GROMACS .gro file of C-alpha atoms in nm:
model
  292
    1UNK     CA    1  -1.561   3.259   3.115
    2UNK     CA    2  -1.857   3.180   3.345
    3UNK     CA    3  -1.820   3.073   3.709
    4UNK     CA    4  -1.887   2.706   3.637
    5UNK     CA    5  -1.608   2.687   3.381
    6UNK     CA    6  -1.374   2.875   3.614
    7UNK     CA    7  -1.435   2.616   3.884
    8UNK     CA    8  -1.376   2.335   3.635
    9UNK     CA    9  -1.040   2.474   3.533
   10UNK     CA   10  -0.939   2.540   3.895
   11UNK     CA   11  -1.027   2.180   3.980
   12UNK     CA   12  -0.826   2.059   3.680
   13UNK     CA   13  -0.521   2.259   3.778
   14UNK     CA   14  -0.539   2.149   4.141
   15UNK     CA   15  -0.550   1.784   4.031
   16UNK     CA   16  -0.841   1.701   4.264
   17UNK     CA   17  -1.130   1.473   4.182
   18UNK     CA   18  -1.449   1.673   4.183
   19UNK     CA   19  -1.788   1.645   4.019
   20UNK     CA   20  -1.838   1.933   3.776
   21UNK     CA   21  -2.066   2.017   3.488
   22UNK     CA   22  -1.789   1.971   3.233
   23UNK     CA   23  -1.726   1.612   3.122
   24UNK     CA   24  -1.415   1.729   2.937
   25UNK     CA   25  -1.231   1.824   3.253
   26UNK     CA   26  -1.389   1.646   3.550
   27UNK     CA   27  -1.290   1.294   3.447
   28UNK     CA   28  -0.945   1.420   3.359
   29UNK     CA   29  -0.901   1.570   3.705
   30UNK     CA   30  -0.986   1.237   3.866
   31UNK     CA   31  -0.760   1.032   3.639
   32UNK     CA   32  -0.472   1.275   3.690
   33UNK     CA   33  -0.498   1.236   4.066
   34UNK     CA   34  -0.502   0.856   4.047
   35UNK     CA   35  -0.238   0.806   3.775
   36UNK     CA   36  -0.015   1.111   3.728
   37UNK     CA   37   0.207   1.109   3.422
   38UNK     CA   38   0.527   1.310   3.385
   39UNK     CA   39   0.666   1.384   3.041
   40UNK     CA   40   1.018   1.257   2.975
   41UNK     CA   41   1.145   1.580   2.822
   42UNK     CA   42   1.276   1.430   2.497
   43UNK     CA   43   0.995   1.567   2.278
   44UNK     CA   44   0.869   1.926   2.260
   45UNK     CA   45   0.494   1.869   2.275
   46UNK     CA   46   0.232   2.104   2.133
   47UNK     CA   47  -0.138   2.090   2.045
   48UNK     CA   48  -0.324   2.248   1.755
   49UNK     CA   49  -0.568   2.508   1.873
   50UNK     CA   50  -0.842   2.437   1.615
   51UNK     CA   51  -0.889   2.076   1.731
   52UNK     CA   52  -1.016   2.202   2.068
   53UNK     CA   53  -1.229   2.495   1.954
   54UNK     CA   54  -1.495   2.415   2.214
   55UNK     CA   55  -1.245   2.548   2.469
   56UNK     CA   56  -1.134   2.907   2.486
   57UNK     CA   57  -0.766   2.975   2.414
   58UNK     CA   58  -0.719   3.046   2.784
   59UNK     CA   59  -0.875   2.715   2.886
   60UNK     CA   60  -0.661   2.526   2.637
   61UNK     CA   61  -0.350   2.701   2.772
   62UNK     CA   62  -0.442   2.595   3.124
   63UNK     CA   63  -0.491   2.236   3.014
   64UNK     CA   64  -0.161   2.243   2.822
   65UNK     CA   65   0.020   2.365   3.133
   66UNK     CA   66  -0.133   2.093   3.345
   67UNK     CA   67  -0.028   1.828   3.092
   68UNK     CA   68   0.327   1.960   3.080
   69UNK     CA   69   0.309   2.077   2.719
   70UNK     CA   70   0.532   2.357   2.597
   71UNK     CA   71   0.331   2.517   2.317
   72UNK     CA   72   0.008   2.577   2.128
   73UNK     CA   73   0.005   2.535   1.750
   74UNK     CA   74  -0.165   2.743   1.479
   75UNK     CA   75  -0.244   3.063   1.663
   76UNK     CA   76  -0.206   3.419   1.536
   77UNK     CA   77  -0.113   3.753   1.693
   78UNK     CA   78  -0.441   3.813   1.876
   79UNK     CA   79  -0.386   3.500   2.090
   80UNK     CA   80  -0.014   3.540   2.155
   81UNK     CA   81  -0.065   3.748   2.472
   82UNK     CA   82  -0.271   3.465   2.623
   83UNK     CA   83   0.000   3.212   2.542
   84UNK     CA   84   0.262   3.436   2.701
   85UNK     CA   85   0.046   3.468   3.011
   86UNK     CA   86   0.077   3.090   3.057
   87UNK     CA   87   0.443   3.075   2.950
   88UNK     CA   88   0.353   2.878   2.637
   89UNK     CA   89   0.525   2.908   2.300
   90UNK     CA   90   0.351   2.965   1.967
   91UNK     CA   91   0.509   2.668   1.792
   92UNK     CA   92   0.348   2.737   1.454
   93UNK     CA   93   0.218   3.088   1.386
   94UNK     CA   94  -0.049   3.159   1.129
   95UNK     CA   95  -0.238   3.456   0.990
   96UNK     CA   96  -0.038   3.551   0.679
   97UNK     CA   97  -0.186   3.285   0.450
   98UNK     CA   98  -0.496   3.358   0.239
   99UNK     CA   99  -0.637   3.007   0.284
  100UNK     CA  100  -0.541   2.649   0.198
  101UNK     CA  101  -0.641   2.669  -0.169
  102UNK     CA  102  -0.509   3.010  -0.279
  103UNK     CA  103  -0.137   2.976  -0.229
  104UNK     CA  104   0.215   3.036  -0.355
  105UNK     CA  105   0.181   2.814  -0.662
  106UNK     CA  106  -0.043   3.070  -0.836
  107UNK     CA  107   0.104   3.398  -0.960
  108UNK     CA  108  -0.226   3.585  -0.918
  109UNK     CA  109  -0.204   3.548  -0.539
  110UNK     CA  110   0.156   3.661  -0.504
  111UNK     CA  111   0.085   4.033  -0.446
  112UNK     CA  112  -0.143   3.961  -0.150
  113UNK     CA  113   0.078   3.686  -0.011
  114UNK     CA  114   0.395   3.892  -0.037
  115UNK     CA  115   0.225   4.183   0.140
  116UNK     CA  116   0.086   3.955   0.412
  117UNK     CA  117   0.413   3.777   0.482
  118UNK     CA  118   0.620   4.095   0.471
  119UNK     CA  119   0.392   4.234   0.743
  120UNK     CA  120   0.371   3.915   0.951
  121UNK     CA  121   0.736   3.808   0.954
  122UNK     CA  122   0.853   4.101   1.172
  123UNK     CA  123   0.558   4.046   1.409
  124UNK     CA  124   0.650   3.680   1.456
  125UNK     CA  125   1.011   3.774   1.529
  126UNK     CA  126   0.916   4.057   1.766
  127UNK     CA  127   0.698   3.816   1.965
  128UNK     CA  128   0.994   3.581   2.002
  129UNK     CA  129   0.860   3.308   1.774
  130UNK     CA  130   1.012   3.130   1.477
  131UNK     CA  131   0.775   2.924   1.257
  132UNK     CA  132   0.517   3.078   1.022
  133UNK     CA  133   0.297   2.848   0.817
  134UNK     CA  134   0.237   2.871   0.443
  135UNK     CA  135   0.058   2.665   0.176
  136UNK     CA  136   0.112   2.572  -0.188
  137UNK     CA  137  -0.253   2.611  -0.282
  138UNK     CA  138  -0.459   2.401  -0.521
  139UNK     CA  139  -0.339   2.286  -0.863
  140UNK     CA  140  -0.638   2.395  -1.072
  141UNK     CA  141  -0.492   2.194  -1.361
  142UNK     CA  142  -0.136   2.311  -1.297
  143UNK     CA  143   0.151   2.069  -1.357
  144UNK     CA  144   0.418   2.005  -1.093
  145UNK     CA  145   0.693   2.205  -1.264
  146UNK     CA  146   0.482   2.519  -1.306
  147UNK     CA  147   0.375   2.499  -0.942
  148UNK     CA  148   0.734   2.461  -0.829
  149UNK     CA  149   0.854   2.751  -1.043
  150UNK     CA  150   0.574   2.984  -0.932
  151UNK     CA  151   0.616   2.894  -0.565
  152UNK     CA  152   0.992   2.940  -0.581
  153UNK     CA  153   0.964   3.279  -0.751
  154UNK     CA  154   0.710   3.407  -0.500
  155UNK     CA  155   0.867   3.274  -0.183
  156UNK     CA  156   1.212   3.401  -0.278
  157UNK     CA  157   1.070   3.752  -0.268
  158UNK     CA  158   1.016   3.724   0.108
  159UNK     CA  159   1.307   3.500   0.206
  160UNK     CA  160   1.553   3.784   0.264
  161UNK     CA  161   1.318   3.933   0.522
  162UNK     CA  162   1.262   3.593   0.684
  163UNK     CA  163   1.637   3.538   0.704
  164UNK     CA  164   1.692   3.885   0.850
  165UNK     CA  165   1.439   3.819   1.128
  166UNK     CA  166   1.522   3.453   1.187
  167UNK     CA  167   1.173   3.338   1.088
  168UNK     CA  168   1.118   3.006   0.910
  169UNK     CA  169   0.840   2.980   0.653
  170UNK     CA  170   0.700   2.629   0.684
  171UNK     CA  171   0.490   2.478   0.405
  172UNK     CA  172   0.249   2.210   0.517
  173UNK     CA  173   0.223   1.878   0.336
  174UNK     CA  174  -0.149   1.791   0.304
  175UNK     CA  175  -0.320   1.493   0.147
  176UNK     CA  176  -0.515   1.549  -0.175
  177UNK     CA  177  -0.687   1.212  -0.154
  178UNK     CA  178  -0.937   1.268   0.129
  179UNK     CA  179  -0.924   1.610   0.294
  180UNK     CA  180  -0.776   1.864   0.054
  181UNK     CA  181  -0.863   1.764  -0.299
  182UNK     CA  182  -0.632   1.919  -0.561
  183UNK     CA  183  -0.376   2.053  -0.308
  184UNK     CA  184  -0.038   2.061  -0.483
  185UNK     CA  185   0.213   2.009  -0.201
  186UNK     CA  186   0.069   1.663  -0.136
  187UNK     CA  187   0.390   1.460  -0.154
  188UNK     CA  188   0.713   1.488   0.041
  189UNK     CA  189   0.915   1.478  -0.283
  190UNK     CA  190   0.740   1.789  -0.419
  191UNK     CA  191   0.797   1.981  -0.096
  192UNK     CA  192   1.162   1.875  -0.075
  193UNK     CA  193   1.223   1.983  -0.434
  194UNK     CA  194   1.072   2.324  -0.354
  195UNK     CA  195   1.297   2.355  -0.049
  196UNK     CA  196   1.602   2.269  -0.259
  197UNK     CA  197   1.513   2.537  -0.515
  198UNK     CA  198   1.458   2.805  -0.250
  199UNK     CA  199   1.785   2.695  -0.088
  200UNK     CA  200   1.743   2.867   0.249
  201UNK     CA  201   1.748   2.741   0.605
  202UNK     CA  202   1.447   2.968   0.656
  203UNK     CA  203   1.220   2.757   0.439
  204UNK     CA  204   1.119   2.411   0.563
  205UNK     CA  205   0.830   2.165   0.556
  206UNK     CA  206   0.559   2.071   0.802
  207UNK     CA  207   0.539   1.694   0.779
  208UNK     CA  208   0.185   1.601   0.878
  209UNK     CA  209   0.205   1.231   0.961
  210UNK     CA  210  -0.167   1.175   0.908
  211UNK     CA  211  -0.176   1.348   0.570
  212UNK     CA  212   0.134   1.176   0.438
  213UNK     CA  213   0.019   0.832   0.553
  214UNK     CA  214  -0.303   0.890   0.357
  215UNK     CA  215  -0.129   1.016   0.044
  216UNK     CA  216   0.196   0.820   0.023
  217UNK     CA  217   0.262   0.598   0.328
  218UNK     CA  218   0.617   0.481   0.407
  219UNK     CA  219   0.629   0.731   0.692
  220UNK     CA  220   0.937   0.630   0.890
  221UNK     CA  221   1.158   0.580   0.584
  222UNK     CA  222   1.044   0.914   0.440
  223UNK     CA  223   1.119   1.096   0.765
  224UNK     CA  224   1.466   0.942   0.789
  225UNK     CA  225   1.548   1.034   0.430
  226UNK     CA  226   1.412   1.389   0.437
  227UNK     CA  227   1.439   1.510   0.797
  228UNK     CA  228   1.681   1.789   0.702
  229UNK     CA  229   1.395   1.963   0.524
  230UNK     CA  230   1.138   1.918   0.802
  231UNK     CA  231   1.084   2.181   1.072
  232UNK     CA  232   0.765   2.057   1.235
  233UNK     CA  233   0.537   1.752   1.273
  234UNK     CA  234   0.162   1.701   1.316
  235UNK     CA  235  -0.013   1.386   1.436
  236UNK     CA  236  -0.356   1.225   1.390
  237UNK     CA  237  -0.498   0.877   1.356
  238UNK     CA  238  -0.544   0.702   1.022
  239UNK     CA  239  -0.811   0.654   0.907
  240UNK     CA  240  -1.041   0.928   1.032
  241UNK     CA  241  -0.800   1.186   1.176
  242UNK     CA  242  -0.909   1.098   1.530
  243UNK     CA  243  -0.733   0.960   1.839
  244UNK     CA  244  -0.390   0.804   1.781
  245UNK     CA  245  -0.471   0.492   1.982
  246UNK     CA  246  -0.512   0.126   1.886
  247UNK     CA  247  -0.821   0.199   1.677
  248UNK     CA  248  -0.604   0.318   1.387
  249UNK     CA  249  -0.327   0.184   1.165
  250UNK     CA  250  -0.023   0.394   1.259
  251UNK     CA  251   0.207   0.291   1.542
  252UNK     CA  252   0.308   0.628   1.678
  253UNK     CA  253   0.570   0.518   1.935
  254UNK     CA  254   0.789   0.386   1.650
  255UNK     CA  255   0.728   0.696   1.437
  256UNK     CA  256   0.816   0.938   1.716
  257UNK     CA  257   1.119   0.730   1.810
  258UNK     CA  258   1.240   0.760   1.449
  259UNK     CA  259   1.186   1.136   1.458
  260UNK     CA  260   1.380   1.162   1.783
  261UNK     CA  261   1.666   0.958   1.635
  262UNK     CA  262   1.709   1.214   1.356
  263UNK     CA  263   1.809   1.468   1.622
  264UNK     CA  264   1.490   1.668   1.581
  265UNK     CA  265   1.462   1.955   1.831
  266UNK     CA  266   1.146   2.123   1.701
  267UNK     CA  267   0.784   2.068   1.801
  268UNK     CA  268   0.546   1.776   1.760
  269UNK     CA  269   0.186   1.900   1.763
  270UNK     CA  270  -0.123   1.686   1.822
  271UNK     CA  271  -0.373   1.763   1.544
  272UNK     CA  272  -0.633   1.491   1.589
  273UNK     CA  273  -1.007   1.554   1.621
  274UNK     CA  274  -1.116   1.385   1.946
  275UNK     CA  275  -1.408   1.144   1.924
  276UNK     CA  276  -1.413   1.055   2.293
  277UNK     CA  277  -1.640   1.248   2.527
  278UNK     CA  278  -1.348   1.335   2.753
  279UNK     CA  279  -1.136   1.522   2.501
  280UNK     CA  280  -0.872   1.622   2.752
  281UNK     CA  281  -0.818   1.260   2.849
  282UNK     CA  282  -0.771   1.182   2.478
  283UNK     CA  283  -0.506   1.453   2.456
  284UNK     CA  284  -0.332   1.323   2.766
  285UNK     CA  285  -0.326   0.971   2.619
  286UNK     CA  286  -0.182   1.101   2.293
  287UNK     CA  287   0.100   1.268   2.482
  288UNK     CA  288   0.179   0.944   2.663
  289UNK     CA  289   0.187   0.755   2.332
  290UNK     CA  290   0.421   1.010   2.173
  291UNK     CA  291   0.644   1.074   2.474
  292UNK     CA  292   0.931   0.843   2.380
   0.00000   0.00000   0.00000
């Protein structure tokens, strides 16, 4: 990190208004001094690392601390020491998956996936974390039943180890309409059926609010009906996957209130791609919107 960026982060953490060369942090520092916001403590807030890739992991950790967040989402073992340095949790670990398209629904990928997850599960547990992401993969002409059977057979081969170590494998629900064409776990009903077949408290779903609004809608009702199978939530605006403000169609205060009312104690991670020049201010605003 160069000296200019160090000074920016120091200014951010001190909460003082200063003119810096970073538009991401300088305007945030000023707004934080003039209108401080304290989180209510009802929601465990996190942020997805990839959405802020123009920051280093260390810079994002410093921003997360300043905003009162508890965790960073979608980071692997190489970044865990940095999170620990800032007393932040890895709310959704990654690194065992092959990619988003080559997943558990295809028998040909099982040998690699089983090896990867058997190696990663103990590492997640040793680090003191719990959630490890996984993906169904693309259909490639596969029907729902075949995908369910293949995924169940493969995942059951690693569930005993996950249960032993207290690690939860969490399959993400992604839309196949806009962002991830042909992805199989693109409906809550498919993911819930898979969870029922695996029949373990160590397999759950990642309900991505953006993706499920795009693919099926009916978000609040779906959450209320299926919350027992959901371990984690992601946010983003619809359409566009950007800020969750009044430029988009979802009303997040009501959605997060419904999640809270289910008794959810896991993490809610911001996964929007900021359009505003001051990306940290966008993140701060998203936390305020979701802090019910």
